[in-house]
Coordinates of C-alpha atoms in Angstrom, one line a residue:
X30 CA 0.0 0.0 0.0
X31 CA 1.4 3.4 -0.8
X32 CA 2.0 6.2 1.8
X33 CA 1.5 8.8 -0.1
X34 CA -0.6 9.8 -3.5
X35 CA 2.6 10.8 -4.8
X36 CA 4.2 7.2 -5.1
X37 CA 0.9 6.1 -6.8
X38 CA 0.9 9.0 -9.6
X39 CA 4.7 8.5 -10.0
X40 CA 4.1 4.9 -11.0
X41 CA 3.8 3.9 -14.4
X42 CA 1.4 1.6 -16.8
X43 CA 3.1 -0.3 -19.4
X44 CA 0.4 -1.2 -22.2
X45 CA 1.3 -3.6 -25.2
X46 CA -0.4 -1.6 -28.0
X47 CA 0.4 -4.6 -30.4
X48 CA 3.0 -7.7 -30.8
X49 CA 5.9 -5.1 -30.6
X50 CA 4.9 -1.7 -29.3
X51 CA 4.6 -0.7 -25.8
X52 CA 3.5 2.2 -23.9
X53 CA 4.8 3.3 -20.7
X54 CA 2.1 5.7 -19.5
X55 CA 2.5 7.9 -16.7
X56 CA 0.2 10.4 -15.3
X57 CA 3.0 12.8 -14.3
X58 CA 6.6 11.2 -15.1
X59 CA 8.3 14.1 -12.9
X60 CA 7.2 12.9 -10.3
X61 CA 9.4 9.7 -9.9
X62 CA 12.7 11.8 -10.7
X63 CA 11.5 14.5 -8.2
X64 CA 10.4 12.1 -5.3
X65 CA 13.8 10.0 -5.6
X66 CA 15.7 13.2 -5.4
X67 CA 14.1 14.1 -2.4
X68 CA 14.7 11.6 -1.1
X69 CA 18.5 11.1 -1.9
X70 CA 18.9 14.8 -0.7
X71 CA 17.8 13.9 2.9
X72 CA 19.5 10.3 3.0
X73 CA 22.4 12.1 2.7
X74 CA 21.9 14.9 5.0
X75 CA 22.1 17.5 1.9
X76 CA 19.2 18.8 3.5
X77 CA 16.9 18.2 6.4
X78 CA 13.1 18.1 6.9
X79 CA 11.8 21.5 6.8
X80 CA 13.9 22.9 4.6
X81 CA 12.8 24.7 1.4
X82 CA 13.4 23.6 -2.0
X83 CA 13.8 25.7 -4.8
X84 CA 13.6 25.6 -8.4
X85 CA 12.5 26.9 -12.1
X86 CA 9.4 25.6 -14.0
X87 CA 7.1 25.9 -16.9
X88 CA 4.6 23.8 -14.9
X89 CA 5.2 19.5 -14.8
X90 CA 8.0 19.7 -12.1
X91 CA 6.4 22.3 -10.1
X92 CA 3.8 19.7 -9.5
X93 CA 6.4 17.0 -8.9
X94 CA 8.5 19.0 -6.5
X95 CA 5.8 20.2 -4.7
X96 CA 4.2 16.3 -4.0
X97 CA 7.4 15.8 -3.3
X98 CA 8.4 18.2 -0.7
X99 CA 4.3 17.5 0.8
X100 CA 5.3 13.6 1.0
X101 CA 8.7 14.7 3.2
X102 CA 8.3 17.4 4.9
X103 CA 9.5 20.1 2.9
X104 CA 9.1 23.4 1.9
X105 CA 8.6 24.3 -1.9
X106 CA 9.3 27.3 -3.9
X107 CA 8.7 27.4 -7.2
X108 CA 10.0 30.0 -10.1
X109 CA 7.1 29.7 -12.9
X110 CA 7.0 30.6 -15.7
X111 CA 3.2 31.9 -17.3
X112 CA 2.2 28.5 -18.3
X113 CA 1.6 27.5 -15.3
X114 CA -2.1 27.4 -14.9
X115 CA -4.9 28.1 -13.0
X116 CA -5.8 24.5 -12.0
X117 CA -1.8 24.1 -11.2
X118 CA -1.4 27.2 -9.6
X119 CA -4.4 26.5 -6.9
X120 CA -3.2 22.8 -6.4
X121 CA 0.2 24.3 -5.2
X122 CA -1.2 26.9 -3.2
X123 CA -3.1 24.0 -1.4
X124 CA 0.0 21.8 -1.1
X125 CA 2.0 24.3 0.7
X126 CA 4.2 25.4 -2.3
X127 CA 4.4 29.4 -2.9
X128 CA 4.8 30.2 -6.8
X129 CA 6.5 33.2 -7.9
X130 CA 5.4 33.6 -11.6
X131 CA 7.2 35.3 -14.0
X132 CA 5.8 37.5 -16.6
X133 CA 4.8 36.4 -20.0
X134 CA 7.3 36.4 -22.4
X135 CA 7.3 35.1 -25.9
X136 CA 10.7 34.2 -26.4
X137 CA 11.3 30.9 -24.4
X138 CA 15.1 31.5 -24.3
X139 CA 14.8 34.8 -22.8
X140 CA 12.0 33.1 -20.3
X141 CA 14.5 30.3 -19.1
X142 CA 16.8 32.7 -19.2
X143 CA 14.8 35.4 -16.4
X144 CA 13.8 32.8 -14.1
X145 CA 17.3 31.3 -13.5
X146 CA 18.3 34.8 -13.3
X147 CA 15.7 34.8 -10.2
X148 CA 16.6 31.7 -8.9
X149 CA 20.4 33.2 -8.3
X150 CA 17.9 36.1 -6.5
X151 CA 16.2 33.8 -4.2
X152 CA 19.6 31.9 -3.0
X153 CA 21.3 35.3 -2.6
X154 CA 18.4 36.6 -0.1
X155 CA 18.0 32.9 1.4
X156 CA 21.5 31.0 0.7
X157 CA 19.9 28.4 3.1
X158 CA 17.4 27.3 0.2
X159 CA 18.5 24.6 -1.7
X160 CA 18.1 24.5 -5.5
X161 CA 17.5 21.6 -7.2
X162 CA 18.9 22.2 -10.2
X163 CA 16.6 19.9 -12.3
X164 CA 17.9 20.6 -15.5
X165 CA 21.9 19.8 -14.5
X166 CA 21.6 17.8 -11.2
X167 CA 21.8 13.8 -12.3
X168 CA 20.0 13.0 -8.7
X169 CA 16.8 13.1 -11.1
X170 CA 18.2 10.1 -12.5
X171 CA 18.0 7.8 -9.8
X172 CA 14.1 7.4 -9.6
X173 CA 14.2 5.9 -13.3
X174 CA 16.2 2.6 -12.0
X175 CA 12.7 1.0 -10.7
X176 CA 11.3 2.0 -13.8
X177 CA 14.0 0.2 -16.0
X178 CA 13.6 -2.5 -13.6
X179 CA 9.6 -2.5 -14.3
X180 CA 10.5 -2.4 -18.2
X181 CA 12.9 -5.4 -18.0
X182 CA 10.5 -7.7 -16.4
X183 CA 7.9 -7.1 -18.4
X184 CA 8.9 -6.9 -21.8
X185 CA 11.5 -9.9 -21.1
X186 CA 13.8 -8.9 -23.7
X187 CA 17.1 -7.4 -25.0
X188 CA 16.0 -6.2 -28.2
X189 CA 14.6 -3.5 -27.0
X190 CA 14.9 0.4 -28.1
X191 CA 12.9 3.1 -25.9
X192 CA 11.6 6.5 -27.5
X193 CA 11.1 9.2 -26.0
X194 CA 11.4 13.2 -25.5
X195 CA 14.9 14.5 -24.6
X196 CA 14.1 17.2 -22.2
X197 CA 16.1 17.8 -19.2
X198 CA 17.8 14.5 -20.3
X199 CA 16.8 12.5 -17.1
X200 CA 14.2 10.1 -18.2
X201 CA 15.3 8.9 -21.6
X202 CA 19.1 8.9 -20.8
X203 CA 18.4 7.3 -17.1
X204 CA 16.3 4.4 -18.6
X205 CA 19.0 3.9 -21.2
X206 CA 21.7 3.6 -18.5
X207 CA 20.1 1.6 -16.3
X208 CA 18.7 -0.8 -19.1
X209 CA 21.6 -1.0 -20.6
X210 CA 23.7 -2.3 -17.1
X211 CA 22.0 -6.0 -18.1
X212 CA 21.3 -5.2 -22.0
X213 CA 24.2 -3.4 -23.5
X214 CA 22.0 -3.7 -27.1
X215 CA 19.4 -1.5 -26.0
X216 CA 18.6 1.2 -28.4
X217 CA 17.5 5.1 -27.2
X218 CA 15.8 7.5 -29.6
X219 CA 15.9 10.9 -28.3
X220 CA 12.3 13.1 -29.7
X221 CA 13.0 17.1 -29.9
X222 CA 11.1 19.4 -31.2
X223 CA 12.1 22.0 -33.8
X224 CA 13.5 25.2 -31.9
X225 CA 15.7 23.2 -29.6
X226 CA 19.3 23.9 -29.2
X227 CA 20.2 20.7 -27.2
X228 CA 20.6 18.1 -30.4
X229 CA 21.2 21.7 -32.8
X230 CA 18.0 22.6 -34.2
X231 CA 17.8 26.2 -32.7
X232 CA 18.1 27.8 -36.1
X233 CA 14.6 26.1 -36.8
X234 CA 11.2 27.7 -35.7
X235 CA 8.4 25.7 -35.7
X236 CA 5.4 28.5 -35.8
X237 CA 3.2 26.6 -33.8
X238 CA 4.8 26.3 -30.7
X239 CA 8.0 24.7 -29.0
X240 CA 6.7 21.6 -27.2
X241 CA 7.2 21.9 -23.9
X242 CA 8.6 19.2 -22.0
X243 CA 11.0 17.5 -24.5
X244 CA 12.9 20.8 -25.7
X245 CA 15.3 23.4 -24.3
X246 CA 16.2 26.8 -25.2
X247 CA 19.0 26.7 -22.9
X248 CA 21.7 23.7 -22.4
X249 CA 21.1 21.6 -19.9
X250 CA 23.7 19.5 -18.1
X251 CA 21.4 16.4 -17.7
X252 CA 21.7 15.7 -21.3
X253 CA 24.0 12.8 -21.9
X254 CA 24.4 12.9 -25.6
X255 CA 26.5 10.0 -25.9
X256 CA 23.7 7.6 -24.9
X257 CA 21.2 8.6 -27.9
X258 CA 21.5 6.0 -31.0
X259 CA 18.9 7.9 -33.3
X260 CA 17.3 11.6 -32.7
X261 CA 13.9 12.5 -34.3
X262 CA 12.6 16.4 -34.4
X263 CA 9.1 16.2 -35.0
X264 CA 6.5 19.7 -35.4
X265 CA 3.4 20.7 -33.3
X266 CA 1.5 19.5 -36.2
X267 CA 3.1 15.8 -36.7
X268 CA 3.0 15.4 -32.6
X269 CA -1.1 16.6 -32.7
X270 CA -1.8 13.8 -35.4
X271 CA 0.3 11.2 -33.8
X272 CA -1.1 12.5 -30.0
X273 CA -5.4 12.1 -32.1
X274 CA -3.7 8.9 -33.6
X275 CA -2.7 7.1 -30.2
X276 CA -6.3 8.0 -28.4
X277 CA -8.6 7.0 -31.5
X278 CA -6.7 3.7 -32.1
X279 CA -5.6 2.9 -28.9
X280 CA -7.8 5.3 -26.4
X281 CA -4.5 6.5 -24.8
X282 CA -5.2 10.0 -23.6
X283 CA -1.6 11.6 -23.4
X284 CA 0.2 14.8 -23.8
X285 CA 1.5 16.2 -27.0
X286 CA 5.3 15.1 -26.1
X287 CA 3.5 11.6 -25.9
X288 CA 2.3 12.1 -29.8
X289 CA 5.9 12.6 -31.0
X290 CA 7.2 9.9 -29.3
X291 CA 4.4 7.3 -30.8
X292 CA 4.5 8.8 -34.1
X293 CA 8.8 7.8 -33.7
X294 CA 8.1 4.7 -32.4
X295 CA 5.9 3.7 -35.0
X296 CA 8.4 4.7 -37.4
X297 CA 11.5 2.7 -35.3
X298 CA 9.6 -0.3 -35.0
X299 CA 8.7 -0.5 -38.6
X300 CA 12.8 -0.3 -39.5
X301 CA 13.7 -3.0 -37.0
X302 CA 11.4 -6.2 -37.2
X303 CA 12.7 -7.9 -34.8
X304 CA 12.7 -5.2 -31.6
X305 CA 10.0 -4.5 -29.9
X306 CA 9.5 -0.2 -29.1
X307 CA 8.6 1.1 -26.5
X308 CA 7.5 4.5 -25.9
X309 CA 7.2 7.1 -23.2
X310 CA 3.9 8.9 -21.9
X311 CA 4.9 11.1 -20.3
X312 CA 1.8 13.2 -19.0
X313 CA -2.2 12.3 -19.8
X314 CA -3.6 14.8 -22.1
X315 CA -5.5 16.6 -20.0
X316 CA -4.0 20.3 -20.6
X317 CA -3.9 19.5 -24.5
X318 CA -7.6 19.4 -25.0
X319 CA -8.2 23.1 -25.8
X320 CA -5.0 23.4 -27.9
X321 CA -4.5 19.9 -29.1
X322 CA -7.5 17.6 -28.9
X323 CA -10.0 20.2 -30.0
X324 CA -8.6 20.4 -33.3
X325 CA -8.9 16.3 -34.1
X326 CA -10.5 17.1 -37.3
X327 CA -7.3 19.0 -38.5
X328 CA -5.1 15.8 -38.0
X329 CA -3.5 14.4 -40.8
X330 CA -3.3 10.8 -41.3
X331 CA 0.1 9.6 -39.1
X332 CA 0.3 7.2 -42.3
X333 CA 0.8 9.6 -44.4
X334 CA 3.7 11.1 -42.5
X335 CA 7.1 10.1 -42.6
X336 CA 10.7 11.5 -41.4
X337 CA 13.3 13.1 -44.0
X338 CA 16.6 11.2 -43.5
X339 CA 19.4 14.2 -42.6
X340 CA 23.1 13.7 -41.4
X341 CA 23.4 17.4 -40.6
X342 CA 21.6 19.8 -38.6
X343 CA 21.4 22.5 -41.4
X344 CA 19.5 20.4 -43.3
X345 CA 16.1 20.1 -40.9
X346 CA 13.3 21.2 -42.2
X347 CA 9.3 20.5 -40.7
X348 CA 7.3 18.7 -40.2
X349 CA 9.4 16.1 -39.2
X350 CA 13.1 14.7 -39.7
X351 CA 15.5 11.6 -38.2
X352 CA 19.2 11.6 -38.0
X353 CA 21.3 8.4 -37.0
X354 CA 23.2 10.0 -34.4
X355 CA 25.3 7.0 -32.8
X356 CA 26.0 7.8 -29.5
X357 CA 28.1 10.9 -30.4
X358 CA 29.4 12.8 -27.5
X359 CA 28.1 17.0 -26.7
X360 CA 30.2 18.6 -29.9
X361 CA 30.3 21.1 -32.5
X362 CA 27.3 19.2 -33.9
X363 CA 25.3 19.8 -30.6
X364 CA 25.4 23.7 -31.7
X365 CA 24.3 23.2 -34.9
X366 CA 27.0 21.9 -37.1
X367 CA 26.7 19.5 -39.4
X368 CA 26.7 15.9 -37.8
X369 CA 27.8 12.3 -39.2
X370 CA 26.0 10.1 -41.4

């Protein structure tokens, strides 16, 4: 039995959507990094209950942090940016958490940018604050090692390659190490969106929207880039038909990160007969109805779509391209350079 609703929301479903795609569905996946963290940080007397915790968000982690800190006793204080939203904003008020929102700001760089700037602020006026550096602290890791074990045991196999968004780098890359302890083979496609500078696509605007979760505008240390075997950047547009896709065939309700990553997995397990896929869910789709699931009728078929082949960054173009990257360390190509083939 659980001891807290944050240990139950932090645990994942793994669907078999056929013979050799799986789904591992969370409701919020921030929460297992964040909780394990936590944790890890008191264990080792980095902090002690009571404390406050402090850190940057544009809305999935504030929630994590803050069920975290209500599970152990902490305090949270959150740097937001303006997507946070109303529904989020009055759940952390009732958890405890204060939430210092920035202003609106169209340029996501220059956002990221403002609230670190504030963070620095915060730990200036209250140096007795801890940061938790979510974005560059590999503590976020360590909750991913039941997950992997979860993954092993059920799909029973070491032809396996896992999908999913890049992000802060601790989900895909932490599943990929810890997988790869017992199953060396395993493969890890990384999905960005267009926009991002982590894999080199910042010269590329997508004018929809950068989706959140899976991209960066800033680097982040998380990111091992040497554990990636194959990067796709997808656009809003691919991601809404493959996020309509996944809940009409296969009533998964997920978020629009979720889309990309099935639309790659479809693609990777078509290429690879004899692995089975398996991508992650990160969120359920619940904040994508108004600007995602509303517009069903303006999905394309996902059958229809398919990735344009590139071995260099200056050659992405939307809606949607793949590059072989091969476990290539953080170089030139990283900052948009051309990579290998």
């Amino acid at each position: 039995m659980d001891q807290h609703i944050a240990e139950s929301i932090g645990r994942p479903d793994l669907i078999r959507l056929d013979d050799r795609l799986v789904c591992l569905r969370f409701e919020t996946m921030k929460v297992v990094s964040a909780l394990a963290a936590v944790r890890h940080l008191l264990d080792t007397g980095a902090v002690r209950r009571g404390d406050t915790l402090v850190d940057s968000s544009s809305g999935i982690y504030a929630h994590a942090l803050a069920l975290a800190c209500h599970r152990h006793g902490m305090r949270c204080h959150i740097v937001g940016s303006a997507t946070v939203d109303h529904t989020l904003s009055t759940q952390l008020a009732v958890l405890g958490a204060t939430l210092e929102r920035m202003e609106p700001c169209d340029d996501l760089k220059l956002d990221q940018k403002r609230r670190v700037e504030r963070i620095h602020e915060i730990l200036a006026e209250h140096p007795e604050y801890h940061w938790m550096r979510q974005y560059h602290d590999d503590i976020h890791y360590l909750g991913y090692r039941a997950v992997a074990g979860l993954i092993r045991e059920s799909t029973g196999t070491d032809e396996l390659t896992v999908v999913g968004g890049v992000g802060s780098g601790a989900s895909t890359g932490a599943l990929a190490r810890y997988l790869r302890e017992d199953s060396p083979g395993v493969e890890l496609v990384g999905v960005q969106p267009f926009g991002s500078v982590t894999f080199g696509a910042g010269h590329v605007s997508d004018p929809e929207i950068i989706i959140a979760g899976i991209g960066s505008s800033i680097p982040f240390g998380n990111v091992g880039h040497a554990s990636y075997d194959t990067l796709h950047w997808v656009s809003f547009d691919a991601a809404l038909a493959g996020s309509v896709d996944l809940l009409r065939r296969h009533a998964v309700f997920a978020g629009l990160s979720s889309g990309a990553a099935y639309l790659a997995a479809r693609w990777e397990r078509a290429r690879s007969p004899r692995r089975t896929v398996l991508f992650v869910a990160a969120d359920t789709g619940h904040r994508y109805v108004d600007t995602v699931y509303a517009r069903h009728r303006e999905a394309v078929a996902i059958d229809s779509l398919a990735p344009r082949p590139v071995t260099a960054q200056a050659d992405l173009v939307l809606p949607w391209c793949r590059m072989d990257w091969e476990r290539a360390p953080a170089d030139a190509r990283a900052s948009g350079f051309p990579g290998r083939g």
